[in-house]
Short mmCIF file of C-alpha atoms and ligand atoms in Angstrom, two decimals:
data_model
loop_
_atom_site.label_atom_id
_atom_site.label_comp_id
_atom_site.label_asym_id
_atom_site.label_seq_id
_atom_site.Cartn_x
_atom_site.Cartn_y
_atom_site.Cartn_z
CA MET A 10 80.75 90.76 109.64
CA THR A 11 82.78 92.41 107.01
CA GLN A 12 81.22 91.15 104.94
CA ASP A 13 78.14 93.03 105.79
CA TYR A 14 80.24 96.29 104.83
CA SER A 15 81.97 97.00 101.76
CA MET A 16 85.49 98.55 101.84
CA VAL A 17 85.83 102.09 100.37
CA LEU A 18 90.22 102.95 99.41
CA GLY A 19 91.67 105.73 98.58
CA LEU A 20 95.43 105.63 97.97
CA GLU A 21 97.79 107.96 98.28
CA ILE A 22 101.50 106.70 97.20
CA HIS A 23 105.26 108.77 97.32
CA MET A 24 108.12 108.52 95.29
CA GLN A 25 111.60 109.87 95.51
CA LEU A 26 112.89 110.42 92.11
CA ASN A 27 116.58 109.89 91.62
CA THR A 28 117.88 112.60 89.76
CA ASP A 29 120.73 114.01 90.28
CA SER A 30 120.21 116.93 91.18
CA LYS A 31 117.34 118.51 94.54
CA MET A 32 114.34 119.84 93.49
CA PHE A 33 114.83 123.46 93.99
CA CYS A 34 118.36 124.03 94.33
CA GLY A 35 121.64 122.68 92.55
CA CYS A 36 122.41 119.70 95.77
CA LYS A 37 123.49 115.89 95.34
CA ASN A 38 120.16 114.19 95.28
CA ASP A 39 121.64 111.25 97.73
CA PRO A 40 118.90 111.10 100.58
CA PHE A 41 120.98 107.78 102.12
CA GLU A 42 123.99 109.63 102.51
CA SER A 43 125.70 108.32 105.26
CA ASP A 44 127.75 111.58 106.36
CA ALA A 45 124.94 113.98 108.03
CA ASN A 46 123.80 117.36 105.96
CA THR A 47 126.26 117.24 103.57
CA ASN A 48 124.11 117.63 100.40
CA VAL A 49 122.51 120.84 101.97
CA CYS A 50 122.78 124.79 100.58
CA PRO A 51 120.88 128.14 101.94
CA VAL A 52 117.43 126.46 99.58
CA CYS A 53 117.39 123.06 101.49
CA LEU A 54 118.13 124.52 104.41
CA GLY A 55 115.26 126.94 104.48
CA LEU A 56 117.39 130.02 105.01
CA PRO A 57 115.67 133.36 104.26
CA GLY A 58 116.26 134.97 100.80
CA ALA A 59 117.23 131.64 99.29
CA MET A 60 115.78 131.70 95.69
CA PRO A 61 114.57 128.15 94.76
CA VAL A 62 114.41 126.95 90.87
CA PRO A 63 112.53 123.58 89.57
CA ASN A 64 114.39 120.96 88.78
CA LEU A 65 113.38 120.65 85.17
CA ASN A 66 114.50 116.72 84.87
CA ALA A 67 112.21 115.69 87.95
CA LEU A 68 109.49 117.69 86.33
CA LYS A 69 110.06 115.44 82.73
CA ASN A 70 110.49 111.91 85.16
CA ALA A 71 107.33 113.12 86.99
CA GLN A 72 105.04 113.65 83.83
CA LEU A 73 106.84 110.42 82.03
CA PHE A 74 105.55 108.49 85.17
CA ALA A 75 101.96 109.98 84.81
CA HIS A 76 101.99 109.69 81.09
CA SER A 77 102.73 106.28 81.27
CA VAL A 78 100.35 105.38 84.22
CA GLY A 79 97.76 106.83 81.98
CA ALA A 80 97.23 110.04 83.67
CA LYS A 81 96.75 112.84 82.11
CA LEU A 82 99.40 115.88 81.37
CA GLN A 83 98.64 119.07 82.18
CA THR A 84 100.27 122.55 80.26
CA LYS A 85 99.86 124.28 83.32
CA ILE A 86 102.19 123.80 86.44
CA ILE A 87 102.15 126.02 89.49
CA TYR A 88 103.93 125.34 92.34
CA GLU A 89 102.51 127.05 95.99
CA ARG A 90 103.01 126.85 99.71
CA LYS A 91 101.99 124.29 102.13
CA ASN A 92 102.75 126.49 105.02
CA TYR A 93 102.62 124.12 108.00
CA PHE A 94 105.31 124.20 111.10
CA TYR A 95 107.67 120.65 111.87
CA PRO A 96 111.17 121.01 112.86
CA ASP A 97 112.07 118.80 109.29
CA LEU A 98 110.58 121.59 107.32
CA PRO A 99 112.75 124.70 107.46
CA LYS A 100 110.96 127.34 105.35
CA GLY A 101 108.08 126.50 107.47
CA PHE A 102 106.29 125.45 103.98
CA GLN A 103 106.49 122.68 101.13
CA LEU A 104 106.52 123.45 97.93
CA THR A 105 104.01 121.53 95.92
CA CYS A 106 101.69 122.41 93.75
CA PRO A 107 98.33 121.28 94.58
CA HIS A 108 95.58 122.89 92.02
CA ASN A 109 98.01 123.04 88.99
CA PRO A 110 99.07 119.40 89.07
CA ILE A 111 101.61 117.46 86.89
CA ALA A 112 98.61 115.52 86.04
CA VAL A 113 94.82 114.82 86.71
CA GLY A 114 92.48 111.95 85.98
CA GLY A 115 93.61 109.27 83.96
CA SER A 116 93.47 105.60 84.76
CA LEU A 117 95.21 102.41 85.49
CA ASN A 118 93.65 99.36 85.79
CA GLY A 119 90.43 100.60 86.17
CA ILE A 120 91.58 102.60 88.97
CA ASN A 121 91.15 106.79 88.30
CA PHE A 122 94.12 108.72 89.70
CA ARG A 123 92.54 111.81 90.91
CA GLU A 124 96.11 113.68 90.98
CA ILE A 125 99.63 113.97 90.33
CA HIS A 126 102.13 116.36 91.76
CA LEU A 127 105.65 117.17 92.45
CA GLU A 128 106.78 118.55 95.62
CA GLU A 129 110.01 118.19 97.58
CA ASP A 130 110.65 115.76 100.92
CA THR A 131 111.15 116.59 103.82
CA ALA A 132 114.72 116.97 106.48
CA LYS A 133 114.98 113.74 108.04
CA SER A 134 114.17 113.51 112.08
CA ILE A 135 116.57 111.19 113.89
CA HIS A 136 115.29 111.04 117.57
CA THR A 137 118.05 109.82 120.45
CA ASP A 138 116.64 109.09 124.29
CA ASP A 139 116.87 113.29 124.63
CA LEU A 140 116.96 115.00 121.84
CA THR A 141 115.61 115.26 118.36
CA LEU A 142 118.42 115.75 115.18
CA ILE A 143 117.73 116.75 112.22
CA ASP A 144 119.01 116.01 109.11
CA PHE A 145 118.58 117.81 105.75
CA ASN A 146 120.55 115.43 103.10
CA LYS A 147 116.89 114.42 102.17
CA SER A 148 115.24 117.58 102.69
CA GLY A 149 114.27 119.06 99.06
CA VAL A 150 114.50 115.42 97.02
CA PRO A 151 112.16 115.06 94.57
CA LEU A 152 109.02 113.80 95.66
CA LEU A 153 106.37 112.37 93.40
CA GLU A 154 102.58 112.03 94.43
CA ILE A 155 99.75 109.48 92.96
CA VAL A 156 96.43 110.01 94.77
CA THR A 157 93.71 107.78 93.32
CA GLU A 158 89.86 107.97 93.59
CA PRO A 159 88.71 105.84 96.68
CA ASP A 160 87.84 103.54 93.92
CA PHE A 161 89.65 100.44 95.74
CA THR A 162 86.96 98.35 96.87
CA ASP A 163 90.05 94.94 97.49
CA ILE A 164 92.43 94.68 99.57
CA ASP A 165 94.50 92.44 97.09
CA GLN A 166 92.95 94.71 94.32
CA ALA A 167 94.89 98.26 96.18
CA VAL A 168 98.34 96.16 96.96
CA GLU A 169 98.37 94.88 93.31
CA PHE A 170 97.46 97.84 92.19
CA CYS A 171 100.70 99.30 94.41
CA LYS A 172 102.47 96.40 92.82
CA GLU A 173 102.40 97.97 89.22
CA ILE A 174 103.56 101.38 90.33
CA GLN A 175 106.70 100.31 91.36
CA LEU A 176 107.11 98.20 88.44
CA ILE A 177 106.16 101.20 86.41
CA ALA A 178 108.23 103.99 87.85
CA ARG A 179 111.82 100.77 88.14
CA TYR A 180 110.87 100.32 84.18
CA LEU A 181 110.95 103.93 83.33
CA GLY A 182 113.88 104.62 85.47
CA VAL A 183 112.55 107.37 87.46
CA SER A 184 112.44 106.17 91.31
CA GLU A 185 114.15 102.48 92.94
CA ALA A 186 110.65 102.31 94.40
CA ASP A 187 111.23 100.73 97.55
CA MET A 188 109.76 100.38 100.86
CA GLU A 189 112.07 99.50 102.68
CA LYS A 190 114.53 102.40 102.22
CA GLY A 191 111.64 104.80 102.10
CA ASN A 192 111.82 105.93 97.99
CA MET A 193 108.66 104.25 98.23
CA ARG A 194 105.87 105.10 100.81
CA LEU A 195 102.28 104.33 101.01
CA GLU A 196 99.36 106.49 103.37
CA ALA A 197 95.61 104.42 102.55
CA ASN A 198 92.75 105.68 103.36
CA ILE A 199 89.93 103.08 104.24
CA SER A 200 85.96 103.53 105.23
CA VAL A 201 82.82 102.02 105.21
CA ARG A 202 79.63 101.37 104.23
CA LYS A 203 76.21 99.54 103.13
CA PRO A 204 76.76 97.30 100.16
CA GLY A 205 75.27 99.64 97.66
CA GLN A 206 75.08 102.55 99.35
CA VAL A 207 76.34 105.53 96.25
CA GLU A 208 77.46 107.93 98.04
CA LEU A 209 80.92 108.46 100.36
CA PRO A 210 81.23 107.80 104.01
CA ASN A 211 81.29 111.11 105.81
CA TYR A 212 84.44 109.72 107.70
CA ARG A 213 88.05 108.17 105.86
CA VAL A 214 91.01 106.67 108.06
CA GLU A 215 94.22 107.54 107.06
CA MET A 216 96.44 104.80 107.15
CA LYS A 217 101.10 106.26 107.83
CA ASN A 218 103.76 104.22 107.76
CA ILE A 219 102.87 101.79 105.53
CA ASN A 220 106.75 100.31 105.16
CA SER A 221 106.00 97.40 102.89
CA PHE A 222 102.86 94.99 101.07
CA SER A 223 102.84 92.12 103.43
CA PHE A 224 102.92 94.57 106.47
CA MET A 225 99.81 96.74 104.00
CA LYS A 226 97.76 93.99 103.87
CA LYS A 227 97.55 93.05 107.58
CA ALA A 228 97.25 96.99 108.75
CA LEU A 229 94.08 97.10 106.53
CA GLN A 230 92.64 93.61 106.72
CA HIS A 231 92.25 94.63 110.13
CA GLU A 232 91.51 97.84 110.08
CA LEU A 233 88.82 96.98 107.72
CA ARG A 234 87.21 93.92 110.32
CA ARG A 235 87.87 97.07 113.72
CA GLN A 236 86.05 100.09 110.94
CA ALA A 237 82.52 96.88 110.24
CA GLU A 238 82.37 95.94 114.09
CA THR A 239 82.11 99.25 115.40
CA LEU A 240 79.84 99.52 113.42
CA VAL A 241 78.39 96.74 114.53
CA ASN A 242 77.96 97.40 117.73
CA GLY A 243 75.99 101.51 116.83
CA GLU A 244 79.23 103.49 117.76
CA VAL A 245 80.33 106.36 115.46
CA LEU A 246 83.40 106.18 112.98
CA VAL A 247 85.29 109.36 112.99
CA GLN A 248 87.95 111.32 110.84
CA GLU A 249 90.97 109.73 111.88
CA THR A 250 94.93 108.79 110.95
CA ARG A 251 95.51 105.50 112.03
CA GLY A 252 98.56 103.25 112.98
CA PHE A 253 99.40 99.94 112.60
CA ASN A 254 101.21 97.24 115.49
CA GLU A 255 102.45 94.51 113.84
CA VAL A 256 102.47 92.38 117.59
CA THR A 257 99.27 93.57 118.76
CA GLY A 258 97.49 92.64 115.36
CA LYS A 259 96.08 95.87 115.99
CA THR A 260 95.23 99.39 114.22
CA PHE A 261 96.09 102.78 116.83
CA SER A 262 94.56 106.22 116.40
CA GLN A 263 97.39 108.55 116.42
CA ARG A 264 95.91 111.52 115.35
CA SER A 265 91.93 112.93 115.00
CA LYS A 266 91.47 115.33 112.00
CA GLU A 267 88.29 117.07 113.77
CA GLU A 268 88.83 120.25 112.07
CA ALA A 269 90.50 120.07 108.19
CA ASN A 270 94.07 121.64 108.50
CA ASP A 271 94.36 124.60 106.95
CA TYR A 272 97.44 125.50 104.68
CA ARG A 273 96.65 128.93 103.62
CA TYR A 274 97.93 127.65 100.57
CA PHE A 275 99.98 130.29 98.09
CA PRO A 276 101.91 130.35 94.42
CA GLU A 277 105.05 130.70 95.44
CA PRO A 278 106.57 133.87 94.51
CA ASP A 279 109.60 133.44 93.33
CA ILE A 280 108.95 130.00 91.20
CA PRO A 281 106.73 131.91 87.76
CA GLU A 282 104.19 129.59 86.55
CA ILE A 283 105.33 126.88 83.94
CA GLU A 284 103.93 126.62 80.63
CA VAL A 285 104.24 123.06 78.84
CA ASP A 286 104.64 123.85 75.51
CA ASP A 287 103.17 121.66 72.55
CA LYS A 288 107.11 120.46 71.85
CA TRP A 289 107.82 119.79 75.11
CA MET A 290 104.71 117.34 75.48
CA SER A 291 105.76 115.81 72.72
CA GLU A 292 108.73 114.77 73.65
CA ILE A 293 107.61 112.90 76.79
CA THR A 294 104.64 111.48 75.01
CA THR A 295 106.37 109.76 72.19
CA ARG A 296 109.30 108.80 74.25
CA ASP A 297 109.85 104.74 73.38
CA VAL A 298 109.61 103.00 76.78
CA LEU A 299 108.88 99.50 78.07
CA LEU A 300 106.31 98.48 80.72
CA PRO A 301 105.60 95.83 82.14
CA SER A 302 101.92 95.52 81.33
CA GLU A 303 103.33 95.21 76.97
CA LEU A 304 106.24 92.57 78.23
CA ARG A 305 104.04 90.39 80.31
CA LEU A 306 102.15 90.30 76.54
CA LYS A 307 105.26 89.64 74.70
CA LEU A 308 106.88 87.26 76.88
CA LYS A 309 103.07 85.37 76.59
CA GLU A 310 103.49 85.59 73.12
CA LYS A 311 106.36 83.51 73.30
CA GLY A 312 104.71 80.70 74.90
CA LEU A 313 105.99 81.60 78.39
CA ASN A 314 103.70 80.10 81.04
CA ASP A 315 101.85 82.64 83.41
CA GLN A 316 105.13 81.89 86.66
CA TYR A 317 108.10 81.99 83.69
CA ILE A 318 106.05 85.77 83.38
CA LEU A 319 105.47 86.69 87.15
CA ARG A 320 109.30 85.61 87.81
CA LEU A 321 110.31 87.81 84.61
CA VAL A 322 108.36 91.02 84.68
CA GLY A 323 109.40 91.40 88.00
CA ASP A 324 113.14 91.46 87.87
CA PHE A 325 114.47 93.34 85.33
CA SER A 326 117.41 92.20 85.97
CA LEU A 327 116.16 88.95 85.98
CA TYR A 328 114.49 89.00 82.24
CA GLU A 329 117.86 90.58 80.77
CA LYS A 330 119.56 87.86 81.66
CA TYR A 331 116.85 85.56 80.69
CA LEU A 332 117.40 87.78 77.07
CA ALA A 333 121.12 87.38 76.75
CA VAL A 334 120.58 83.32 77.61
CA MET A 335 118.64 83.40 74.34
CA ASP A 336 121.35 85.54 72.64
CA LEU A 337 123.59 82.72 73.03
CA GLY A 338 120.94 79.93 71.23
CA TYR A 339 118.54 78.54 73.86
CA SER A 340 115.09 78.80 72.63
CA PRO A 341 112.79 80.69 75.25
CA SER A 342 111.63 78.29 77.09
CA GLU A 343 115.06 77.36 77.94
CA SER A 344 116.46 80.16 78.77
CA ALA A 345 114.01 80.96 80.66
CA ASN A 346 113.75 77.38 82.65
CA PHE A 347 118.02 78.52 83.01
CA VAL A 348 117.50 81.62 85.05
CA VAL A 349 114.35 81.55 87.09
CA ASN A 350 114.69 77.79 88.21
CA ILE A 351 118.09 75.99 87.84
CA SER A 352 119.02 77.40 91.19
CA GLU A 353 122.65 76.42 90.18
CA TYR A 354 122.83 78.44 87.38
CA LYS A 355 121.32 81.27 89.98
CA GLU A 356 125.36 83.04 90.18
CA LYS A 357 126.33 82.12 87.05
CA SER A 358 126.74 84.13 83.92
CA PRO A 359 124.52 83.91 80.85
CA LEU A 360 128.18 82.49 79.14
CA GLU A 361 128.82 80.89 82.36
CA ILE A 362 125.79 78.77 82.20
CA ASP A 363 126.41 78.20 78.12
CA LYS A 364 129.13 76.92 78.98
CA ILE A 365 127.91 73.91 81.74
CA GLU A 366 125.16 73.27 79.45
CA LYS A 367 127.47 72.54 76.47
CA LEU A 368 129.68 70.23 78.63
CA LYS A 369 126.71 68.42 79.47
CA LYS A 370 125.66 67.69 75.53
CA THR A 371 129.11 67.39 74.47
CA SER A 372 130.03 64.86 77.19
CA LYS A 373 127.14 62.83 76.29
CA ILE A 374 128.51 59.08 74.58
CA THR A 375 126.26 58.43 71.99
CA ASP A 376 128.48 56.47 69.80
CA GLU A 377 126.29 53.19 70.02
CA ALA A 378 129.84 51.06 69.35
CA ILE A 379 130.28 52.36 72.48
CA LEU A 380 127.32 51.82 73.99
CA SER A 381 127.05 47.86 72.82
CA PRO A 382 128.98 46.45 75.08
CA ILE A 383 128.60 47.73 78.16
CA VAL A 384 124.80 47.76 77.27
CA GLU A 385 125.56 43.79 76.91
CA THR A 386 127.79 43.52 79.66
CA VAL A 387 124.49 44.76 81.76
CA ILE A 388 123.03 41.94 79.81
CA ASN A 389 124.19 39.12 81.12
CA GLU A 390 124.67 40.75 84.75
CA ASN A 391 121.25 41.06 85.26
CA SER A 392 119.54 38.03 83.74
CA LYS A 393 116.85 38.05 86.40
CA VAL A 394 115.60 41.17 85.78
CA VAL A 395 116.30 41.25 82.34
CA SER A 396 113.87 37.84 81.88
CA ASP A 397 111.31 39.62 83.91
CA PHE A 398 111.20 42.78 81.08
CA LYS A 399 110.75 40.04 78.56
CA SER A 400 108.06 39.15 80.20
CA GLY A 401 106.63 42.38 80.42
CA ASN A 402 108.20 44.58 83.11
CA ALA A 403 108.36 47.95 82.28
CA SER A 404 109.78 48.93 85.13
CA ALA A 405 112.65 46.28 84.52
CA MET A 406 113.79 48.22 81.28
CA GLN A 407 114.62 51.49 83.65
CA PHE A 408 116.33 49.45 85.56
CA LEU A 409 118.85 48.24 83.18
CA ILE A 410 119.56 51.86 81.19
CA GLY A 411 120.43 52.73 85.23
CA GLN A 412 122.46 50.01 84.73
CA VAL A 413 124.15 51.51 82.34
CA MET A 414 124.51 55.20 83.40
CA LYS A 415 125.68 53.73 86.01
CA SER A 416 129.23 52.63 84.45
CA THR A 417 129.70 55.34 82.45
CA GLN A 418 128.72 58.45 85.19
CA GLY A 419 125.78 59.00 83.64
CA LYS A 420 127.75 60.32 80.26
CA ALA A 421 125.58 57.42 78.21
CA ASP A 422 122.69 58.86 75.99
CA ALA A 423 120.08 57.25 77.11
CA GLN A 424 117.57 57.02 74.22
CA ILE A 425 120.07 55.16 72.61
CA VAL A 426 121.23 53.14 75.10
CA ALA A 427 116.85 52.30 74.98
CA SER A 428 116.96 52.02 71.95
CA ILE A 429 119.85 49.39 71.87
CA LEU A 430 118.57 47.08 74.61
CA ASN A 431 115.12 46.69 72.45
CA LYS A 432 117.34 45.32 69.35
CA LEU A 433 119.22 43.05 72.27
CA LEU A 434 116.28 41.51 73.97
CA ALA A 435 113.34 41.64 70.62
P1 LIG B 287 92.08 115.96 101.61
O1 LIG B 287 91.75 116.83 100.09
O2 LIG B 287 91.61 115.97 102.59
O3 LIG B 287 93.91 115.37 101.04
P2 LIG B 287 90.61 113.72 99.14
O4 LIG B 287 90.06 114.15 98.98
O5 LIG B 287 92.18 115.16 98.63
O6 LIG B 287 91.35 114.43 101.32
O7 LIG B 287 91.76 112.69 99.35
C1 LIG B 287 92.31 112.33 100.13
C2 LIG B 287 92.05 110.55 99.50
O8 LIG B 287 91.08 109.92 100.47
C3 LIG B 287 92.94 109.96 98.43
O9 LIG B 287 93.51 108.96 97.31
C4 LIG B 287 90.25 109.56 98.54
O10 LIG B 287 90.76 108.78 97.21
C5 LIG B 287 90.53 108.92 99.68
N1 LIG B 287 89.25 109.41 100.24
C6 LIG B 287 88.47 110.30 99.83
N2 LIG B 287 86.79 110.14 100.87
C7 LIG B 287 87.54 108.34 101.12
C8 LIG B 287 86.54 107.73 101.86
N3 LIG B 287 85.52 108.45 102.12
N4 LIG B 287 86.88 106.34 102.04
C9 LIG B 287 87.92 105.93 101.45
N5 LIG B 287 89.17 106.90 101.43
C10 LIG B 287 88.86 107.82 100.85
ZN1 LIG B 288 120.01 122.48 97.91
MG1 LIG B 289 94.26 115.77 99.59
#
């Protein structure tokens, strides 16, 4: 049924930037501060008359991110008020840059960006049995919004794209981009059309509150099937916001968006237009950064296999450990093997790994003068196996080596033992 329709998907990705201070005031940017309402001031509490001052560090981090993902930086940024009422938004408007954003256009892995904004996060609502509490520590935290064109045609492609965005943010150090913690939040817009149809469907369903990649995949798969089934049944799809219930495995309507929201946007009178001059621009675009895509290539050139590359690129601290192990004289594949595969080394530092490896090497018995008498004893005690070996049974050799290993607690050098055996039994 789903094969009768093709999917149209566009993403809106939000990420909290980890600057020292908030977006428009000097309060500490720590949305996870457990002591409620401590990082607050008149600006982020929305008190009348408070003056917002844009955080240039946040702006530069947003620009660095936008540039690094291939979006085109803009030279003029204008903050506007997006007016709406909600208890977690004390001013009655959110400051954002909808018409003159940080970046417009450009693409990553074939997906075009519509625009990238830098705005402010809302406060946090805490719902108890009989009341709702508001914690303003999160109010005014810098929030990056990445909006793609509806270019995705495949759910896995969308998940991979989000993972890449997450990695890039982490590599640049601009956001922790943790979905579970809520540093990174996804909204997916999805609709379906007949294969070959060029124009976009006249509706879209917005899926909110996606808090993990596996949830994203499941929710979108169900929503895609629901939309196809609805059309097959001759029913019409409407513009709405839907959630996904993991228990029932179904999506459900949360809010229908028949009439367009009117946010009555207008420029924030207290924030002058921001002009990004050439000097500022080149400070961002010439910054020396490492991107996951570049690291993948680099590791490929070192001859590492795809499984190693996936693990090392996906976990920067593991990659750093890999580098530190290499610095101690190990080859790329040896180092990758130690940090990726050997569970015993998971909790060990590079120096500890080196110590264990050296010990393994130095405690090996390679001296023929020591090994020969042991090999002779083994030969004398296993005459049956020896005659098997002489009649061409290859596993007899393995058994004899095994016996030497046993009597040396595994310290004998197997290759040297084999050559002694060959010599003595020739
Ligand atoms: P609005 O202006 O109402 O916010 P936009 O046109 O900006 O809507 O689109 C918001 C998001 O929805 C974008 O990520 C875009 O790619 C996506 N989108 C737009 N139209 C469709 C559609 N028909 N199907 C799926 N996604 C869509
Ligand atoms: Zn504040
Ligand atoms: Mg929009």
